[in-house]
PDB file of C-alpha atoms in Angstrom:
ATOM      1  CA  MET Z 353    -113.793 -38.601  -3.855  1.00  0.00           C
ATOM      2  CA  ALA Z 354    -113.531 -35.486  -1.675  1.00  0.00           C
ATOM      3  CA  LYS Z 355    -110.113 -33.901  -1.395  1.00  0.00           C
ATOM      4  CA  THR Z 356    -109.100 -33.319   2.226  1.00  0.00           C
ATOM      5  CA  ARG Z 357    -105.810 -31.995   3.615  1.00  0.00           C
ATOM      6  CA  GLU Z 358    -104.896 -32.210   7.258  1.00  0.00           C
ATOM      7  CA  TRP Z 359    -102.095 -30.634   9.292  1.00  0.00           C
ATOM      8  CA  LEU Z 360    -101.176 -31.654  12.835  1.00  0.00           C
ATOM      9  CA  PHE Z 361     -98.935 -29.497  15.037  1.00  0.00           C
ATOM     10  CA  ASN Z 362     -98.569 -28.117  18.566  1.00  0.00           C
ATOM     11  CA  THR Z 363     -98.912 -24.448  19.478  1.00  0.00           C
ATOM     12  CA  SER Z 364     -96.225 -22.640  21.452  1.00  0.00           C
ATOM     13  CA  THR Z 365     -98.110 -23.578  24.645  1.00  0.00           C
ATOM     14  CA  GLY Z 366     -98.072 -27.263  23.684  1.00  0.00           C
ATOM     15  CA  MET Z 367    -101.749 -27.454  22.705  1.00  0.00           C
ATOM     16  CA  PRO Z 368    -102.229 -29.973  19.871  1.00  0.00           C
ATOM     17  CA  VAL Z 369    -103.965 -28.569  16.802  1.00  0.00           C
ATOM     18  CA  ARG Z 370    -105.513 -30.335  13.827  1.00  0.00           C
ATOM     19  CA  VAL Z 371    -106.385 -28.100  10.871  1.00  0.00           C
ATOM     20  CA  THR Z 372    -108.499 -29.755   8.193  1.00  0.00           C
ATOM     21  CA  LEU Z 373    -109.086 -28.303   4.724  1.00  0.00           C
ATOM     22  CA  ASN Z 374    -111.978 -29.953   2.918  1.00  0.00           C
ATOM     23  CA  LYS Z 375    -112.460 -29.584  -0.869  1.00  0.00           C
ATOM     24  CA  ASN Z 376    -110.094 -26.558  -0.829  1.00  0.00           C
ATOM     25  CA  LYS Z 377    -113.072 -24.508   0.390  1.00  0.00           C
ATOM     26  CA  LEU Z 378    -113.871 -25.366   4.009  1.00  0.00           C
ATOM     27  CA  VAL Z 379    -111.540 -25.265   7.006  1.00  0.00           C
ATOM     28  CA  SER Z 380    -111.968 -26.730  10.465  1.00  0.00           C
ATOM     29  CA  VAL Z 381    -109.759 -26.502  13.567  1.00  0.00           C
ATOM     30  CA  ASN Z 382    -109.827 -29.431  16.032  1.00  0.00           C
ATOM     31  CA  GLY Z 383    -113.154 -30.688  14.669  1.00  0.00           C
ATOM     32  CA  SER Z 384    -114.967 -27.343  14.994  1.00  0.00           C
ATOM     33  CA  PRO Z 385    -117.709 -26.488  12.478  1.00  0.00           C
ATOM     34  CA  GLU Z 386    -116.320 -25.853   9.011  1.00  0.00           C
ATOM     35  CA  THR Z 387    -115.788 -22.253   7.890  1.00  0.00           C
ATOM     36  CA  LYS Z 388    -115.498 -21.043   4.312  1.00  0.00           C
ATOM     37  CA  VAL Z 389    -111.827 -20.340   3.599  1.00  0.00           C
ATOM     38  CA  MET Z 390    -112.637 -17.257   1.502  1.00  0.00           C
ATOM     39  CA  ALA Z 391    -114.204 -15.636   4.586  1.00  0.00           C
ATOM     40  CA  LEU Z 392    -110.769 -15.796   6.252  1.00  0.00           C
ATOM     41  CA  LYS Z 393    -108.793 -13.962   3.537  1.00  0.00           C
ATOM     42  CA  SER Z 394    -105.878 -11.984   4.928  1.00  0.00           C
ATOM     43  CA  PRO Z 395    -104.771  -8.506   3.854  1.00  0.00           C
ATOM     44  CA  GLU Z 396    -101.388 -10.127   3.127  1.00  0.00           C
ATOM     45  CA  SER Z 397    -102.903 -11.713   0.006  1.00  0.00           C
ATOM     46  CA  ASN Z 398    -101.669 -10.417  -3.307  1.00  0.00           C
ATOM     47  CA  PHE Z 399    -101.718 -11.247  -6.991  1.00  0.00           C
ATOM     48  CA  ALA Z 400     -99.239 -14.135  -6.678  1.00  0.00           C
ATOM     49  CA  GLU Z 401    -100.243 -15.669  -3.345  1.00  0.00           C
ATOM     50  CA  ARG Z 402    -103.508 -15.957  -1.436  1.00  0.00           C
ATOM     51  CA  VAL Z 403    -103.196 -15.929   2.355  1.00  0.00           C
ATOM     52  CA  PHE Z 404    -105.939 -16.928   4.801  1.00  0.00           C
ATOM     53  CA  ASP Z 405    -105.891 -16.352   8.577  1.00  0.00           C
ATOM     54  CA  ILE Z 406    -107.075 -19.491  10.385  1.00  0.00           C
ATOM     55  CA  PRO Z 407    -108.063 -18.751  14.015  1.00  0.00           C
ATOM     56  CA  LEU Z 408    -106.844 -21.530  16.316  1.00  0.00           C
ATOM     57  CA  GLY Z 409    -109.304 -20.827  19.127  1.00  0.00           C
ATOM     58  CA  ASN Z 410    -106.709 -19.729  21.679  1.00  0.00           C
ATOM     59  CA  GLY Z 411    -106.262 -16.215  20.277  1.00  0.00           C
ATOM     60  CA  GLU Z 412    -103.515 -17.307  17.878  1.00  0.00           C
ATOM     61  CA  ILE Z 413    -103.739 -17.750  14.135  1.00  0.00           C
ATOM     62  CA  ALA Z 414    -102.182 -19.986  11.538  1.00  0.00           C
ATOM     63  CA  LYS Z 415    -101.845 -18.846   7.951  1.00  0.00           C
ATOM     64  CA  LEU Z 416    -102.861 -20.941   4.978  1.00  0.00           C
ATOM     65  CA  CYS Z 417    -100.714 -19.722   2.090  1.00  0.00           C
ATOM     66  CA  VAL Z 418    -101.693 -20.785  -1.413  1.00  0.00           C
ATOM     67  CA  ARG Z 419     -99.297 -20.212  -4.277  1.00  0.00           C
ATOM     68  CA  ASN Z 420     -98.333 -23.270  -6.287  1.00  0.00           C
ATOM     69  CA  LYS Z 421     -99.285 -25.475  -3.362  1.00  0.00           C
ATOM     70  CA  GLN Z 422    -100.949 -25.112   0.026  1.00  0.00           C
ATOM     71  CA  VAL Z 423     -98.683 -24.353   2.987  1.00  0.00           C
ATOM     72  CA  LEU Z 424     -99.896 -23.996   6.560  1.00  0.00           C
ATOM     73  CA  VAL Z 425     -97.750 -21.562   8.541  1.00  0.00           C
ATOM     74  CA  TYR Z 426     -97.657 -21.129  12.312  1.00  0.00           C
ATOM     75  CA  ASN Z 427     -95.328 -18.632  14.023  1.00  0.00           C
ATOM     76  CA  GLY Z 428     -93.607 -17.966  10.690  1.00  0.00           C
ATOM     77  CA  ARG Z 429     -92.766 -21.629  10.059  1.00  0.00           C
ATOM     78  CA  ASN Z 430     -94.148 -24.207   7.647  1.00  0.00           C
ATOM     79  CA  VAL Z 431     -95.845 -26.753   9.956  1.00  0.00           C
ATOM     80  CA  GLU Z 432     -94.875 -29.672   7.694  1.00  0.00           C
ATOM     81  CA  THR Z 433     -91.184 -28.907   7.249  1.00  0.00           C
ATOM     82  CA  GLY Z 434     -90.418 -26.597  10.161  1.00  0.00           C
ATOM     83  CA  GLU Z 435     -88.649 -24.213   7.784  1.00  0.00           C
ATOM     84  CA  GLU Z 436     -89.165 -20.462   7.948  1.00  0.00           C
ATOM     85  CA  TYR Z 437     -91.852 -19.254   5.555  1.00  0.00           C
ATOM     86  CA  LYS Z 438     -92.341 -15.714   4.294  1.00  0.00           C
ATOM     87  CA  THR Z 439     -95.392 -14.660   2.357  1.00  0.00           C
ATOM     88  CA  ILE Z 440     -94.646 -13.058  -0.985  1.00  0.00           C
ATOM     89  CA  GLN Z 441     -94.156  -9.301  -0.968  1.00  0.00           C
ATOM     90  CA  LEU Z 442     -94.555  -8.021  -4.518  1.00  0.00           C
ATOM     91  CA  PRO Z 443     -92.431  -5.014  -5.487  1.00  0.00           C
ATOM     92  CA  LYS Z 444     -94.377  -1.939  -6.583  1.00  0.00           C
ATOM     93  CA  TRP Z 445     -92.851  -1.948 -10.073  1.00  0.00           C
ATOM     94  CA  VAL Z 446     -94.622  -5.180 -11.046  1.00  0.00           C
ATOM     95  CA  TYR Z 447     -97.968  -3.344 -11.052  1.00  0.00           C
ATOM     96  CA  VAL Z 448     -96.732  -1.383 -14.086  1.00  0.00           C
ATOM     97  CA  PHE Z 449     -96.690  -4.684 -15.975  1.00  0.00           C
ATOM     98  CA  VAL Z 450    -100.136  -5.614 -14.676  1.00  0.00           C
ATOM     99  CA  VAL Z 451    -101.464  -2.295 -16.031  1.00  0.00           C
ATOM    100  CA  LEU Z 452     -99.691  -2.905 -19.362  1.00  0.00           C
ATOM    101  CA  TYR Z 453    -101.406  -6.296 -19.654  1.00  0.00           C
ATOM    102  CA  ILE Z 454    -104.770  -4.661 -18.971  1.00  0.00           C
ATOM    103  CA  VAL Z 455    -104.024  -2.135 -21.730  1.00  0.00           C
ATOM    104  CA  ASN Z 456    -103.065  -5.043 -24.017  1.00  0.00           C
ATOM    105  CA  PHE Z 457    -106.431  -6.640 -23.355  1.00  0.00           C
ATOM    106  CA  PHE Z 458    -108.334  -3.520 -24.428  1.00  0.00           C
ATOM    107  CA  VAL Z 459    -106.060  -2.419 -27.276  1.00  0.00           C
ATOM    108  CA  LEU Z 460    -104.664  -5.567 -28.901  1.00  0.00           C
ATOM    109  CA  LEU Z 461    -106.747  -8.635 -28.218  1.00  0.00           C
ATOM    110  CA  GLY Z 462    -109.962  -8.610 -26.219  1.00  0.00           C
ATOM    111  CA  GLY Z 463    -112.359 -11.398 -25.477  1.00  0.00           C
ATOM    112  CA  ALA Z 464    -111.595 -14.702 -23.794  1.00  0.00           C
ATOM    113  CA  LEU Z 465    -108.306 -15.241 -25.605  1.00  0.00           C
ATOM    114  CA  GLY Z 466    -107.076 -11.736 -24.833  1.00  0.00           C
ATOM    115  CA  GLY Z 467    -108.150 -12.092 -21.226  1.00  0.00           C
ATOM    116  CA  ALA Z 468    -106.351 -15.416 -20.914  1.00  0.00           C
ATOM    117  CA  THR Z 469    -103.090 -14.167 -22.435  1.00  0.00           C
ATOM    118  CA  SER Z 470    -103.171 -10.984 -20.338  1.00  0.00           C
ATOM    119  CA  ALA Z 471    -103.938 -12.891 -17.125  1.00  0.00           C
ATOM    120  CA  ILE Z 472    -101.159 -15.407 -17.803  1.00  0.00           C
ATOM    121  CA  GLY Z 473     -98.702 -12.596 -18.477  1.00  0.00           C
ATOM    122  CA  ALA Z 474     -99.671 -10.633 -15.359  1.00  0.00           C
ATOM    123  CA  TYR Z 475     -99.514 -13.751 -13.159  1.00  0.00           C
ATOM    124  CA  ALA Z 476     -96.149 -14.802 -14.623  1.00  0.00           C
ATOM    125  CA  SER Z 477     -94.762 -11.279 -14.106  1.00  0.00           C
ATOM    126  CA  ALA Z 478     -95.890 -11.340 -10.474  1.00  0.00           C
ATOM    127  CA  ASN Z 479     -94.184 -14.697  -9.949  1.00  0.00           C
ATOM    128  CA  ILE Z 480     -90.996 -13.508 -11.645  1.00  0.00           C
ATOM    129  CA  SER Z 481     -90.925 -10.378  -9.485  1.00  0.00           C
ATOM    130  CA  ALA Z 482     -91.345 -12.449  -6.310  1.00  0.00           C
ATOM    131  CA  ASP Z 483     -88.290 -14.616  -7.051  1.00  0.00           C
ATOM    132  CA  GLU Z 484     -85.800 -13.820  -4.284  1.00  0.00           C
ATOM    133  CA  LYS Z 485     -82.949 -15.668  -6.036  1.00  0.00           C
ATOM    134  CA  ARG Z 486     -82.601 -13.104  -8.834  1.00  0.00           C
ATOM    135  CA  ASN Z 487     -81.622  -9.450  -8.673  1.00  0.00           C
ATOM    136  CA  THR Z 488     -84.095  -6.707  -9.559  1.00  0.00           C
ATOM    137  CA  LEU Z 489     -82.548  -5.863 -12.942  1.00  0.00           C
ATOM    138  CA  THR Z 490     -82.802  -9.485 -14.097  1.00  0.00           C
ATOM    139  CA  LYS Z 491     -86.410  -9.715 -12.924  1.00  0.00           C
ATOM    140  CA  VAL Z 492     -87.346  -6.492 -14.730  1.00  0.00           C
ATOM    141  CA  LEU Z 493     -85.650  -7.685 -17.932  1.00  0.00           C
ATOM    142  CA  PHE Z 494     -87.498 -11.030 -17.762  1.00  0.00           C
ATOM    143  CA  CYS Z 495     -90.788  -9.172 -17.271  1.00  0.00           C
ATOM    144  CA  VAL Z 496     -90.062  -6.851 -20.217  1.00  0.00           C
ATOM    145  CA  LEU Z 497     -89.206  -9.812 -22.466  1.00  0.00           C
ATOM    146  CA  LEU Z 498     -92.332 -11.660 -21.341  1.00  0.00           C
ATOM    147  CA  TYR Z 499     -94.457  -8.582 -21.993  1.00  0.00           C
ATOM    148  CA  LEU Z 500     -92.976  -8.127 -25.471  1.00  0.00           C
ATOM    149  CA  GLY Z 501     -93.500 -11.809 -26.280  1.00  0.00           C
ATOM    150  CA  ILE Z 502     -97.120 -11.827 -25.132  1.00  0.00           C
ATOM    151  CA  SER Z 503     -97.783  -8.517 -26.904  1.00  0.00           C
ATOM    152  CA  ILE Z 504     -96.425  -9.929 -30.177  1.00  0.00           C
ATOM    153  CA  VAL Z 505     -98.493 -13.106 -29.817  1.00  0.00           C
ATOM    154  CA  SER Z 506    -101.598 -11.013 -28.996  1.00  0.00           C
ATOM    155  CA  PHE Z 507    -100.999  -8.777 -32.008  1.00  0.00           C
ATOM    156  CA  LEU Z 508    -100.539 -11.772 -34.330  1.00  0.00           C
ATOM    157  CA  LEU Z 509    -103.702 -13.430 -33.007  1.00  0.00           C
ATOM    158  CA  ALA Z 510    -105.669 -10.190 -33.431  1.00  0.00           C
ATOM    159  CA  TYR Z 511    -104.303  -9.791 -36.958  1.00  0.00           C
ATOM    160  CA  ALA Z 512    -105.172 -13.394 -37.858  1.00  0.00           C
ATOM    161  CA  ALA Z 513    -108.674 -12.988 -36.430  1.00  0.00           C
ATOM    162  CA  GLY Z 514    -109.144  -9.762 -38.407  1.00  0.00           C
ATOM    163  CA  LYS Z 515    -108.074 -11.506 -41.625  1.00  0.00           C
ATOM    164  CA  ALA Z 516    -110.321 -14.490 -40.901  1.00  0.00           C
ATOM    165  CA  PHE Z 517    -113.381 -12.278 -40.454  1.00  0.00           C
ATOM    166  CA  GLN Z 518    -112.616 -10.285 -43.628  1.00  0.00           C
ATOM    167  CA  LEU Z 519    -113.492 -13.259 -45.774  1.00  0.00           C
TER     168      LEU Z 519
END
């Protein structure tokens, strides 16, 4: 069964709009031919949230924001709830952790397992840093603890793999 999402809303001029997302890959506005979503990627996208600019045909755009779920935003508001929506702005310091996870991949534990642990750590750090409810010091401490935990797990896995292949 094909997965389809649909949003209905009116523009600021009162024009009704129906945005349809088919199979999480193809988007259509008011029944127009489907366009690949990836072709509409916005420069606002970052490591924690992908943002796509959906042209509405009247010179305006809606933004499809994908983080943990899909949210369609028009004029800064979630079209389903009407609440204000801000795309995630990652602080510059989080990229230090992303680089550290890349170093972990090459130094401690490579391969698929190392890539998975490093990607999970980098993604989790980005999400922690984007949390507006916590202060910066708390977010940095959480990221440091996460990095240390993943580094220890990576080291132990690399050590166990080294011992296993010594047999």
